[in-house]
Structures are given as structure tokens and as C-alpha cells.
C-alpha angles and dihedrals in degrees: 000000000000121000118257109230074062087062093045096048087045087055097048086052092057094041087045092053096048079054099057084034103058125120143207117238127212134206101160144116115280091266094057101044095044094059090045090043088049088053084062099255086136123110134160118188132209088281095057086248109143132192098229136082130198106209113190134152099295092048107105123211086246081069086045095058100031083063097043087057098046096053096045096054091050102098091213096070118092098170129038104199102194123172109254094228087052088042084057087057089052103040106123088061090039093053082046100052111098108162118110094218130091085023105216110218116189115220137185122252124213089265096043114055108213110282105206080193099062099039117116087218104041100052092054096046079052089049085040097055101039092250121157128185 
């Protein structure tokens, strides 16, 4: 059979590779996606699958989640980046959501200043930690 340090190494090399691989997602307005897609966050593989969303007026929660739950299931995304005010739309899917990778970080856009009280993370460090308001 084959060694298995073989197997191990075999094994670092995969898991290296995820690391340098990885990409960030994006669900997020115009604004927000094309500054993330000019610092150079964009990517569109072989399949024509990309890692971004625009979401705009005439984008229904259904998309939101359908892309949420596109980009969390691809094993080569390591952050998820969503609009907090499009995460609020979503938030049932977003409370439900347990897995460590991708993360999914919440940020403000140019129009919805950052809420603490509606991010996922912030409310259970705050659980975690014994914290009331």
C-alpha cells in the first residue's frame, strides 16, 4: 500500500492549496461590489460562476438567499462580505447558518450606516460574554 506520511503530505498539499485559492464572496449594492470588484475580490471561473451579487430594487429575498446559499456550499470561498441591510432581509438563513467557513461578515454600504444590534456576530459575543444592554 502507500505509506502513509505519503498520504499525509498528500493531504497538506490539498489543504495548502484550498488556503492560496480561496476566494472572497460578495452579496452586496453596485456601490459596494464594484469597490470590492476594483480591489481586485472578482473572480469568474471556467463555469462562468462568479463570487459576487448585485443586489438592487428588483432583486427579491428568494436571489438573496439562492446566492447565499451558492457561495457557502463552494468549498473555495473562505469569506462571505454581505451588506448588513441585505443581510437583514436574509436573517432567518443568516441566524441559521453554523458552519465556520466561508465566515459571513456583515458590512455597511454608503446609504446604511453599520447596526451592532442587527449583526449575527456581535449579538452572540455579546451572548457569549454575559453582556446586556
Amino acid at each position: 500500500g502507500i505509506p502513509s506520511c505519503v498520504l499525509c503530505d498528500t493531504h497538506m498539499a490539498k489543504k495548502n492549496l484550498e488556503l492560496h485559492d480561496a476566494l472572497i464572496a460578495v452579496i452586496g449594492d453596485e456601490d459596494t461590489v464594484t469597490g470590492m470588484l476594483l480591489a481586485g475580490v472578482g473572480n469568474i471561473d471556467a463555469r462562468k460562476a462568479s463570487n459576487f451579487v448585485i443586489v438592487d430594487s428588483k432583486t427579491s429575498p428568494g436571489q438573496i438567499e439562492e446566492a447565499f446559499t451558492r457561495f457557502t456550499s463552494r468549498s473555495d470561498i473562505a469569506v462571505l462580505l454581505i451588506n448588513q441591510y441585505i443581510a437583514t432581509m436574509i436573517r432567518p438563513l443568516l441566524d441559521a447558518y453554523e458552519s465556520t467557513t466561508p465566515a459571513i461578515l456583515e458590512i455597511p454600504s454608503k446609504e446604511h450606516p453599520y447596526d451592532p444590534s442587527q449583526d449575527a456576530i456581535h449579538r452572540r459575543t455579546k451572548l457569549l460574554l454575559g453582556i446586556r444592554d
